[in-house]
CSV table of C-alpha atoms and ligand atoms in Angstrom, one decimal:
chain,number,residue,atom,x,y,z
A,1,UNK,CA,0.0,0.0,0.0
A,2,UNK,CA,2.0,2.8,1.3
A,3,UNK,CA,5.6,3.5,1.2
A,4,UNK,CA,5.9,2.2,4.8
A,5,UNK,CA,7.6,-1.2,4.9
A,6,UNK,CA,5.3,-3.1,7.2
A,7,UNK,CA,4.0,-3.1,10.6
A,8,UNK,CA,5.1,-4.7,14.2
A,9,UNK,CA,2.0,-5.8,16.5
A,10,UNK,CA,2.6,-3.8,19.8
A,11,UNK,CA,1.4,-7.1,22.2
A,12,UNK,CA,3.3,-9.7,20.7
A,13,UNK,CA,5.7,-7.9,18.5
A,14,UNK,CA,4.8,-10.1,15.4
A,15,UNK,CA,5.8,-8.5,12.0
A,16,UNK,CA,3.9,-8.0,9.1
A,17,UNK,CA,4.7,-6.9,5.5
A,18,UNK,CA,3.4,-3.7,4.2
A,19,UNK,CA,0.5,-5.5,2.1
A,20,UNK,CA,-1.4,-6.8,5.1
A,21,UNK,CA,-5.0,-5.5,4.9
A,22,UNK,CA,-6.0,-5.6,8.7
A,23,UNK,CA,-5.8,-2.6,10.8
A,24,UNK,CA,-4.8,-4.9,13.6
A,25,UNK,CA,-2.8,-7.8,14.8
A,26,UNK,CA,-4.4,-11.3,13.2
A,27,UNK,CA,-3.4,-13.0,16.6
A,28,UNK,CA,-4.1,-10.4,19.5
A,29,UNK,CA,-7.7,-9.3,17.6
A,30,UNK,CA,-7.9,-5.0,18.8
A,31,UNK,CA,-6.0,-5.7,21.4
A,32,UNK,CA,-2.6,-6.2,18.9
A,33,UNK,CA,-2.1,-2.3,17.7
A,34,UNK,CA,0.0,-2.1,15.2
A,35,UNK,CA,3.0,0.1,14.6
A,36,UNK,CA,3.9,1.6,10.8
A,37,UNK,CA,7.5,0.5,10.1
A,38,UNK,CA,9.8,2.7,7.5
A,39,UNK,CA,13.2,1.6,5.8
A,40,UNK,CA,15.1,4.1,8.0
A,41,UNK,CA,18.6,3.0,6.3
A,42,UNK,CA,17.2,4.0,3.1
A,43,UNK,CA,15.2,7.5,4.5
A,44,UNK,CA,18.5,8.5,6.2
A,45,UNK,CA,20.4,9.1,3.1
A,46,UNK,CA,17.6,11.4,2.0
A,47,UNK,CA,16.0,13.1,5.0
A,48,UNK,CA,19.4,14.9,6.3
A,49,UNK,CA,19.2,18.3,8.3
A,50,UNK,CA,19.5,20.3,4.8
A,51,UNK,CA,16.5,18.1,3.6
A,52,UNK,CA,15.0,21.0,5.5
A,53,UNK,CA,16.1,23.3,3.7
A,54,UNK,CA,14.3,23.3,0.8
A,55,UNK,CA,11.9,25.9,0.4
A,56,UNK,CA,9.8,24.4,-1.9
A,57,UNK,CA,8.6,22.1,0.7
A,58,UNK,CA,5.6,23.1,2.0
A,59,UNK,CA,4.7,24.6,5.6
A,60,UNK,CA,2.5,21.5,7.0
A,61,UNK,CA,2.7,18.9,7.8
A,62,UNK,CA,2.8,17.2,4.3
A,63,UNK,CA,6.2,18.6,4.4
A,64,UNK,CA,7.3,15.4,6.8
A,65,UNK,CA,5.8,13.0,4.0
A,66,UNK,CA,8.2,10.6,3.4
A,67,UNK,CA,8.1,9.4,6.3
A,68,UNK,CA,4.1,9.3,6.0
A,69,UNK,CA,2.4,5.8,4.9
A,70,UNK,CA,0.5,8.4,2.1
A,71,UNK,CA,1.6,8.3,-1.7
A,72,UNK,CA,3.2,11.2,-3.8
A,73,UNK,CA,0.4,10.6,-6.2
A,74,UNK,CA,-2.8,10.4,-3.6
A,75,UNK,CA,-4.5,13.5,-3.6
A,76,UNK,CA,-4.7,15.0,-0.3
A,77,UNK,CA,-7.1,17.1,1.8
A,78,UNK,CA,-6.2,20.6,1.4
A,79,UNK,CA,-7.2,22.1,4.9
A,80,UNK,CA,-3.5,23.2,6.2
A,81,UNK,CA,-2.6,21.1,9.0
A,82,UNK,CA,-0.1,21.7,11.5
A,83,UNK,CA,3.1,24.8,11.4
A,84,UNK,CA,1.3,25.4,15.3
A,85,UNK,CA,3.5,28.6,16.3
A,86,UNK,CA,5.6,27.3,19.2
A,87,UNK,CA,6.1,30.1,22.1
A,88,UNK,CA,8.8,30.5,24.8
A,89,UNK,CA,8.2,31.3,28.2
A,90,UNK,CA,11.2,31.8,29.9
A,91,UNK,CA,9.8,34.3,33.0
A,92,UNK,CA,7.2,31.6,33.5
A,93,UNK,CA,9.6,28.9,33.8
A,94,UNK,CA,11.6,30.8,36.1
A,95,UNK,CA,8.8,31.5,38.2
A,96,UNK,CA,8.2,27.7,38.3
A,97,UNK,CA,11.6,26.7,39.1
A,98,UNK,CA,13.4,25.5,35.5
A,99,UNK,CA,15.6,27.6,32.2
A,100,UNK,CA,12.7,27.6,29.9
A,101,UNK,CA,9.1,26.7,28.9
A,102,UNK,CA,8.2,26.2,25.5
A,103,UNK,CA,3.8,26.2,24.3
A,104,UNK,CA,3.0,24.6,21.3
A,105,UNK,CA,-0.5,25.8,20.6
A,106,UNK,CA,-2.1,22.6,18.4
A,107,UNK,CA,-5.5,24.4,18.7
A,108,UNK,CA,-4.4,26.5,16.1
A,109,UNK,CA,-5.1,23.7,13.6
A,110,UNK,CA,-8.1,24.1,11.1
A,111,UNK,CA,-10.3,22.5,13.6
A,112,UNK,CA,-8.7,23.8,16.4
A,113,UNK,CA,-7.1,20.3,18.2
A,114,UNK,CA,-4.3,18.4,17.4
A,115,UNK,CA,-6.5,15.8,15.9
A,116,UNK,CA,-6.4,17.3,12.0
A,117,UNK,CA,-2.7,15.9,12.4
A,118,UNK,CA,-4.2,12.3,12.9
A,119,UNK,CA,-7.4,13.2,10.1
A,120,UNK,CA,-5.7,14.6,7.5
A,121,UNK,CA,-3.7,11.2,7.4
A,122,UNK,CA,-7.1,9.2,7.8
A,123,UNK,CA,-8.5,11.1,4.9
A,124,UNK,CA,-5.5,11.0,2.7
A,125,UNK,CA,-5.5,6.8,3.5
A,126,UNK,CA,-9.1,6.7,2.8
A,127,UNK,CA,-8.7,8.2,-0.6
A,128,UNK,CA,-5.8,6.2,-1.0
A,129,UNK,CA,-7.7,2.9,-0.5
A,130,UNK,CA,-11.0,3.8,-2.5
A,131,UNK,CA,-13.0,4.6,0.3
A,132,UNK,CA,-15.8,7.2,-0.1
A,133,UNK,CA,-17.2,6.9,3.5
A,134,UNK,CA,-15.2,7.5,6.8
A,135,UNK,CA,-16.7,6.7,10.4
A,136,UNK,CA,-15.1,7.7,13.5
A,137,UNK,CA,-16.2,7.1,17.0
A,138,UNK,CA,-15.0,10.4,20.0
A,139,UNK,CA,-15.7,12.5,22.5
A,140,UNK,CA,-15.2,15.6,19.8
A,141,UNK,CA,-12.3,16.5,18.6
A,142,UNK,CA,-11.3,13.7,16.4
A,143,UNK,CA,-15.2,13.7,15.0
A,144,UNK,CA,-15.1,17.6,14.1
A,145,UNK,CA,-11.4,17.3,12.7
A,146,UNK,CA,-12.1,14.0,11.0
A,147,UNK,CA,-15.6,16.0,9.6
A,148,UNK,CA,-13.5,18.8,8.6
A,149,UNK,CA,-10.7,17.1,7.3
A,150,UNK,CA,-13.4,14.5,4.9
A,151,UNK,CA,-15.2,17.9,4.4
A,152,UNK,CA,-12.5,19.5,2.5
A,153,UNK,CA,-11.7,16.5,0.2
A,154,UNK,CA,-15.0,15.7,-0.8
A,155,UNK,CA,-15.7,12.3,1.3
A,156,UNK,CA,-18.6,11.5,3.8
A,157,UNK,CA,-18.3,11.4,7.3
A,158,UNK,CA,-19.7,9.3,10.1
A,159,UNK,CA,-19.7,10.3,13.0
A,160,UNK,CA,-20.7,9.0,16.5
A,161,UNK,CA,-20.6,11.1,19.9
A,162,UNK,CA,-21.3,9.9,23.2
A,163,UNK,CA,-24.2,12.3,24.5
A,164,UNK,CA,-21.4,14.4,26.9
A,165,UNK,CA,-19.5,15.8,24.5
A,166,UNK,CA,-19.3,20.0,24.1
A,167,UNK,CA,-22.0,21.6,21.7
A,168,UNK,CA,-18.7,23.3,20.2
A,169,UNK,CA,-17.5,20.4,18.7
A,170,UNK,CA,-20.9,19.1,17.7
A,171,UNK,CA,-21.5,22.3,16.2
A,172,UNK,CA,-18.4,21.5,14.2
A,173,UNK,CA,-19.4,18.2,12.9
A,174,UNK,CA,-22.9,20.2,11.4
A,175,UNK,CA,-21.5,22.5,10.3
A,176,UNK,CA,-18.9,20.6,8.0
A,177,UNK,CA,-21.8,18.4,6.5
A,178,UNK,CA,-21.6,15.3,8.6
A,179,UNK,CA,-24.0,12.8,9.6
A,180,UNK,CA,-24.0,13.3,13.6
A,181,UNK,CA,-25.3,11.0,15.1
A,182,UNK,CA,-25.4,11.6,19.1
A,183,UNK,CA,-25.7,8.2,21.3
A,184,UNK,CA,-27.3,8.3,24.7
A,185,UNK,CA,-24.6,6.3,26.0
A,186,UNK,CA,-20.9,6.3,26.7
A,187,UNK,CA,-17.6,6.6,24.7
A,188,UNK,CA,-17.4,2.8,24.3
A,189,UNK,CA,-20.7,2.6,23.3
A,190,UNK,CA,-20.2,5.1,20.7
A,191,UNK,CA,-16.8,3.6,19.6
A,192,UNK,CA,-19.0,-0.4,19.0
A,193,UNK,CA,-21.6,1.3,16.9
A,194,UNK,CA,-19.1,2.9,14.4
A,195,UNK,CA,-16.7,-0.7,14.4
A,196,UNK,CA,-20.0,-1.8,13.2
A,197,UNK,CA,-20.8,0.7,10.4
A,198,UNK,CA,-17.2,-0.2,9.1
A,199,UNK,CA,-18.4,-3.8,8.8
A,200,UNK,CA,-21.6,-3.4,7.6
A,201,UNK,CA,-21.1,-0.4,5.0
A,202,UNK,CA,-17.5,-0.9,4.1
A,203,UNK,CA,-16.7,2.6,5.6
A,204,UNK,CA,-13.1,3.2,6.4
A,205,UNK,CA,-12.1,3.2,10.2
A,206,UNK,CA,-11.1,6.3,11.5
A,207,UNK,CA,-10.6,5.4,14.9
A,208,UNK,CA,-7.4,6.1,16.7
A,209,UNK,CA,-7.2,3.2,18.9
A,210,UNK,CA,-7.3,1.2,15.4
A,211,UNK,CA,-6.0,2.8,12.9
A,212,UNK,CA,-2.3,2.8,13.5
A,213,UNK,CA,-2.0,5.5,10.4
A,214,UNK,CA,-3.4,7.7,13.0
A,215,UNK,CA,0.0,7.8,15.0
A,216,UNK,CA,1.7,8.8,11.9
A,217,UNK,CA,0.2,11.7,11.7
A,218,UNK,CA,0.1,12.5,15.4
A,219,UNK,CA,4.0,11.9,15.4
A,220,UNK,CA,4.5,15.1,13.0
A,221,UNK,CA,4.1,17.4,15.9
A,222,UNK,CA,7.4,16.4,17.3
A,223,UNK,CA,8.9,16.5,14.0
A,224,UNK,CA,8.1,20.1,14.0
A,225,UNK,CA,9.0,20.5,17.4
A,226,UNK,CA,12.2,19.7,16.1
A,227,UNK,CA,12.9,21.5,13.4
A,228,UNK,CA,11.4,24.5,15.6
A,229,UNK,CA,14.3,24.1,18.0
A,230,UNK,CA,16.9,23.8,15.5
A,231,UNK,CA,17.9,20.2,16.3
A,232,UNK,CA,17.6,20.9,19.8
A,233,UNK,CA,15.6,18.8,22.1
A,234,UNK,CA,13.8,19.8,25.4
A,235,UNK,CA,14.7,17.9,28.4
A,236,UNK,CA,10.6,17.2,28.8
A,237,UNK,CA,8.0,17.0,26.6
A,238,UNK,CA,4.4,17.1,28.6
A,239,UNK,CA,1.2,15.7,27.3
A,240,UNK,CA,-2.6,15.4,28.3
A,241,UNK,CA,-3.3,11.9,28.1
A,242,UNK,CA,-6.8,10.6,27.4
A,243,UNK,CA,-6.5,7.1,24.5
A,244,UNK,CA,-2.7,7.4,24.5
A,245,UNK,CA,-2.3,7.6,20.8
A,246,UNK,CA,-1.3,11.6,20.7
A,247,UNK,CA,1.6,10.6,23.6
A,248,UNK,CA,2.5,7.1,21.9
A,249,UNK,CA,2.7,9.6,17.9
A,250,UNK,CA,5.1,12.0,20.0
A,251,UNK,CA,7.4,9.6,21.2
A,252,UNK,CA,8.0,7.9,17.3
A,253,UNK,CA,8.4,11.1,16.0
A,254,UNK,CA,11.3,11.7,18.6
A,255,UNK,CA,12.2,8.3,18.1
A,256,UNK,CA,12.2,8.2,14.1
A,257,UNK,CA,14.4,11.8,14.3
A,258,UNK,CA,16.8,10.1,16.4
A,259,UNK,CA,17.0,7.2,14.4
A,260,UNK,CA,17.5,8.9,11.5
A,261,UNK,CA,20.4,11.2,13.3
A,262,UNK,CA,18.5,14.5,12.8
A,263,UNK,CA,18.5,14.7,16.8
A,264,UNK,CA,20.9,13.5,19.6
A,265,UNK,CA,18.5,12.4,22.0
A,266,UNK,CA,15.1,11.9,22.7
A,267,UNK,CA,13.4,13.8,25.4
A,268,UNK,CA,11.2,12.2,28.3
A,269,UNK,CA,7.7,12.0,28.3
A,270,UNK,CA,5.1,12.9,30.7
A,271,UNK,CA,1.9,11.9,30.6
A,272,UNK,CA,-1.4,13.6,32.2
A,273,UNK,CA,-4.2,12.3,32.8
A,274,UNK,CA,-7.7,13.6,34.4
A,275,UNK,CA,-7.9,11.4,37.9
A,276,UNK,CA,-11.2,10.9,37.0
A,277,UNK,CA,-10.1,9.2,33.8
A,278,UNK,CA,-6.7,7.6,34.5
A,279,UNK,CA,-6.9,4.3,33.3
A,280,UNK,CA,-3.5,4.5,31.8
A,281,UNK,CA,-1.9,6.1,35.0
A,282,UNK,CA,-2.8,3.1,37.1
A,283,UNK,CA,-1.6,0.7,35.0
A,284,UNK,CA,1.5,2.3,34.5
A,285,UNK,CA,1.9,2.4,38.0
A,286,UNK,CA,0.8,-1.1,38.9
A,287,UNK,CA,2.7,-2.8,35.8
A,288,UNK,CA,-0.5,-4.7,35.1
A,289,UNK,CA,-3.4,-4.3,32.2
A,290,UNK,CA,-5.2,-1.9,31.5
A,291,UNK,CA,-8.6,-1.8,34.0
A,292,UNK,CA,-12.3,-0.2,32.9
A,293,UNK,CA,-13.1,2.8,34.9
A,294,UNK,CA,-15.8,4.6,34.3
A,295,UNK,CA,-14.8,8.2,33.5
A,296,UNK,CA,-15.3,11.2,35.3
A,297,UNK,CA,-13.6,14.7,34.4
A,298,UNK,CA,-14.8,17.9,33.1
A,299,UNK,CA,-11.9,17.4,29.8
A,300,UNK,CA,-14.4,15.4,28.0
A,301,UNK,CA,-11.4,15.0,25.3
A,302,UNK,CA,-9.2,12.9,27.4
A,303,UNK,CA,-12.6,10.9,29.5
A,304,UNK,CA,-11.7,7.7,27.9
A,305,UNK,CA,-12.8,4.8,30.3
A,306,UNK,CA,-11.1,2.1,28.4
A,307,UNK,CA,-7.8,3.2,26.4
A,308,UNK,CA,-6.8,1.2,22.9
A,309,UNK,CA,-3.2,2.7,23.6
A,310,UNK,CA,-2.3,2.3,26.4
A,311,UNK,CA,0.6,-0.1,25.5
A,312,UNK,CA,2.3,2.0,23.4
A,313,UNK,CA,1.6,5.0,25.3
A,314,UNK,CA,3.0,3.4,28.6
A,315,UNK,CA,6.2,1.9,26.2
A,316,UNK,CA,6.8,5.8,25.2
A,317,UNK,CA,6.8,6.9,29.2
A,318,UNK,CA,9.0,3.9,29.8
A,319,UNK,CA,11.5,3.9,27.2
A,320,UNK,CA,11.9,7.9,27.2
A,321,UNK,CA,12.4,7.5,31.3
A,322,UNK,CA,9.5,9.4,32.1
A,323,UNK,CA,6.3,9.4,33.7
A,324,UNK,CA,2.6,9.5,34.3
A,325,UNK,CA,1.0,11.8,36.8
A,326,UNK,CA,-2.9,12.5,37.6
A,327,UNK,CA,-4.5,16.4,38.1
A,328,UNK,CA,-7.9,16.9,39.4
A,329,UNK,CA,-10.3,19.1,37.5
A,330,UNK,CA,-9.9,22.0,40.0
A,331,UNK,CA,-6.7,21.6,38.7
A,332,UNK,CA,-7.8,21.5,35.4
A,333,UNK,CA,-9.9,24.5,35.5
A,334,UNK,CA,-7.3,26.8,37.2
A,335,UNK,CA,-4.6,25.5,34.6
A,336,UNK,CA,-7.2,26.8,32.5
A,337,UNK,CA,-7.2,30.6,34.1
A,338,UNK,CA,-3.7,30.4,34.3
A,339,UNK,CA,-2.4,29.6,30.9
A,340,UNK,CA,-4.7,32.3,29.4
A,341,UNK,CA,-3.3,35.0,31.9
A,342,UNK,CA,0.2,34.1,31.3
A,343,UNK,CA,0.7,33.1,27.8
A,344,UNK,CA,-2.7,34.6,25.9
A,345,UNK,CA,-3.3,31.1,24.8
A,346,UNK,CA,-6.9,29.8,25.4
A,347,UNK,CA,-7.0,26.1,25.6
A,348,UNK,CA,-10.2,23.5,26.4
A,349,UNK,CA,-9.6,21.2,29.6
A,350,UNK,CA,-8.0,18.6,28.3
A,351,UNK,CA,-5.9,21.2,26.0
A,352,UNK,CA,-4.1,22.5,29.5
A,353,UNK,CA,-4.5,19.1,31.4
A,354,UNK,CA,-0.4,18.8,30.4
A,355,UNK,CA,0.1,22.7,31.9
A,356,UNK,CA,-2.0,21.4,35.1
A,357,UNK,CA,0.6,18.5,35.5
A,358,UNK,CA,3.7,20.9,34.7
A,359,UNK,CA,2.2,23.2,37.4
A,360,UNK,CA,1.9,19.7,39.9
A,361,UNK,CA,5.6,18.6,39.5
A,362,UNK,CA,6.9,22.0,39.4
A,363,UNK,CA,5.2,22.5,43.0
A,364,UNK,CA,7.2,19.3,43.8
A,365,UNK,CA,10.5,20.3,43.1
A,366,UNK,CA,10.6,17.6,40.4
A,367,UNK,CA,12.4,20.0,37.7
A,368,UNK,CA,15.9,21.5,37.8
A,369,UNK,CA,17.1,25.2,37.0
A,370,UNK,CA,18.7,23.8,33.9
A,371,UNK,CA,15.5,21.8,32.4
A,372,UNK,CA,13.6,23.0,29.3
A,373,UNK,CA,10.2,21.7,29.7
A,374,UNK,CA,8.0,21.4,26.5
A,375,UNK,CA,3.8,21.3,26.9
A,376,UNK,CA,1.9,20.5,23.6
A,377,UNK,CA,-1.5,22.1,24.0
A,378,UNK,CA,-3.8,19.8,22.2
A,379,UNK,CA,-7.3,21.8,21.8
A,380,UNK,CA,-8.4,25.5,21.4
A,381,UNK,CA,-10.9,26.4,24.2
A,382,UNK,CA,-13.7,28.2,22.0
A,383,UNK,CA,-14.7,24.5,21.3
A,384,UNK,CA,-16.0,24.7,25.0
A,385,UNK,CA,-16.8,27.9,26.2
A,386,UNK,CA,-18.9,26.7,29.3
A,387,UNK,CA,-15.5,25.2,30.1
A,388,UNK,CA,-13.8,28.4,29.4
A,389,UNK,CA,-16.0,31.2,31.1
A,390,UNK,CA,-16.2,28.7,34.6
A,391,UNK,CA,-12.4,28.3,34.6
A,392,UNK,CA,-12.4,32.5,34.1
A,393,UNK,CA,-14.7,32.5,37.0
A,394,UNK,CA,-17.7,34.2,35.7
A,395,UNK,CA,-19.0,37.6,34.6
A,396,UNK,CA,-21.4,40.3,36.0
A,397,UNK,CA,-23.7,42.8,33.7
A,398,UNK,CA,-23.4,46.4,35.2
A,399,UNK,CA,-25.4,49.6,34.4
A,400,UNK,CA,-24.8,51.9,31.7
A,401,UNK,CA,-23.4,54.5,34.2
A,402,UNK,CA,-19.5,55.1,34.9
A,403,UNK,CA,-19.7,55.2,38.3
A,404,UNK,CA,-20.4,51.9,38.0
A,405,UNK,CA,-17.4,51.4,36.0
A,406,UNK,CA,-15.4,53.4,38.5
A,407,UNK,CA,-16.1,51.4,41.6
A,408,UNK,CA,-15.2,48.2,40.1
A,409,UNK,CA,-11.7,49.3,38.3
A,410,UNK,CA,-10.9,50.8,42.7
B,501,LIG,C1,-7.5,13.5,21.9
B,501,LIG,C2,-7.0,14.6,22.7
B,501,LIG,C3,-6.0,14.4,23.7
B,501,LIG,C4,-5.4,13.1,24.1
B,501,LIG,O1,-5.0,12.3,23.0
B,501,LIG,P1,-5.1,10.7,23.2
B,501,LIG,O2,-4.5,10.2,22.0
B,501,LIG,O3,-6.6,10.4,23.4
B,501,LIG,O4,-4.3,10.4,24.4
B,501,LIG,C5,-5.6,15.5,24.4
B,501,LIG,N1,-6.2,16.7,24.2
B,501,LIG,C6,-7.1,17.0,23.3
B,501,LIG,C7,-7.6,18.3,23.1
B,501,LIG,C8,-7.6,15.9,22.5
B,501,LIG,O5,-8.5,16.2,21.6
B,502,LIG,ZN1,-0.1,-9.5,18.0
């Protein structure tokens, strides 16, 4: 198919040439993920530092694609994804103990969440494979990206949303043309009923815990991370944590840079979850399987009860020598406040869930005076504004009258 080389199952590391039609594992069923393998012996001769030089290559994400499973020749969707600005911070970070903070504001993207990087791919392999109709199962963000995303390249979505999730990102899904359809019911619910539209109608999967494309998207914000930093990695790289696909993409990117000598080391992952919805944390921390619990957290984009990722998200925090941490959504909701005042960024919950856990360790001591610490924020808030105007704390209507105006600015 692609120009990938194969894929490795993630449970019991079984190999599979680049021809096998399955999205997962033939032996571990969706438990057995699958990771997208490359010919990095032959890419390193060809993506070099001055590779990057090129000016004809263009500012997205595309600009990463040989090392995308798309073709040259398949069309692709022409919303721009990715280029997020990346800020630096470095009075913040003093004032929370380390040499610099770096933001990468993903909500920039066309749909406003780090999920177009995932979309775009899903769309492009769609076309790629002949597929006209594209189902997707989420709490928002990858239905309004993945609605966008099929939108702009003239393919049908199919999207199914657990009852909970933000009118924003409904709103989205309308707007872009695609059938909605809202289940009274959880997540997983949600998830079962579009596994069986890709059974019954022949409708390509979009689902992230599935589709191990996805990652290969994902993974393109650290490549741009990269080349942002001039070859220069941070010591951390924090992430909000819901599936563990986005943390799992991060860590190959890293991992594929290094490989291919482009950077000297990889950085260490943190992951953040909502303790409400922290599946992932426990099992990192027990060293057992993965456990159903029924989620509970205000970021409805990270409230993921039962994870698909978790084994290559835990294999990132492990191998990178990092870890997993838990905020609570007070925690959440003030990261919220905060990140606005300091940095003008306005993120969604689970968008600052990563800037909650930086703000954790930091209280901790955990970081040194010398550390750069990277956050990726993953979703722009205006995609929840409930979210947004409780974190702000509220607003009061006043008179027309300026002494009205007076005694509030004393
Ligand atoms: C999906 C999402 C995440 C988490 O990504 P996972 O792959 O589910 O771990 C974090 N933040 C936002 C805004 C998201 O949409
Ligand atoms: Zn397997």
């Amino acid at each position: 198919m692609g120009k990938h080389i194969g894929f490795i199952c993630v449970k019991c590391k079984k190999e599979f040439d680049k021809e096998y039609g399955p999205l997962v594992c033939n032996t571990c069923g969706t438990d057995g993920i699958l990771n997208v393998l490359y010919d990095y012996d032959a890419l390193k001769r060809k993506i070099t530092h001055r590779f990057f030089l090129d000016h004809s290559l263009p500012r997205n994400h595309w600009r990463y694609r040989p090392l995308l499973p798309v073709w040259e020749t398949t069309p692709i969707p022409p919303l721009r994804v990715g280029n997020s600005p990346l800020y630096r911070h470095d009075k913040l970070a003093a004032h929370y103990g380390f040499r610099s903070l770096l933001v990468k504001d993903d909500g920039i993207n066309p749909t406003a969440s780090l999920k177009d990087r995932a979309s775009s791919i899903g769309v492009a392999m769609a076309i790629q494979s002949g597929k006209k109709k594209i189902t997707c199962s989420s709490t928002g963000n990858a239905a309004s990206s993945l609605a966008g995303n099929a939108a702009s390249a003239g393919l049908h979505s199919y999207i199914f949303v657990p009852g909970n999730a933000p009118e924003g990102k409904i709103a989205q899904c309308l707007i872009f043309g695609a059938r909605v359809f809202v289940v009274d019911g959880t997540y997983e619910q949600a998830f079962d009923l579009s596994m069986e539209c890709v059974q019954k109608f022949g409708m390509y999967n979009r689902n992230s815990g599935i589709n191990p494309f996805l990652v290969e998207g994902k993974k393109t914000v650290s490549f741009e991370l990269s080349e942002q930093l001039e070859w220069m990695i941070p010591d951390y790289i924090i992430m909000s944590v819901g599936d563990g696909c986005s943390i799992a993409a991060a860590y190959k990117g890293m991992q594929e840079f290094y490989q291919l000598g482009l950077i000297d080391r990889i950085p260490r992952f943190i992951g953040v979850q909502a303790e409400g919805a922290s599946p992932i944390y426990k099992a990192w921390k027990t060293s057992q399987d993965i456990q159903y619990q029924k989620p509970a957290t205000l970021a409805d984009s990270i409230a993921v009860g039962t994870p698909r990722n978790w084994r290559k998200a835990i294999d990132a925090v492990r191998k990178s020598d990092g870890l997993f941490i838990t905020v609570s959504d007070s925690d959440i909701l003030k990261a919220m406040k905060e990140l606005g005042r300091a940095t003008g960024i306005c993120a969604e919950p689970a968008g600052v869930t990563c800037y909650a856990g930086m703000q954790i360790l930091a209280g901790q001591g955990f970081f040194s005076h010398s550390d750069q610490v990277a956050l990726i924020i993953s979703g722009n808030g205006l995609k929840d504004v409930a979210s947004v105007v409780k974190a702000a704390g509220g607003y009061q209507k006043i008179s027309p009258n300026i002494h009205e105006v007076e005694k509030r600015i004393e």
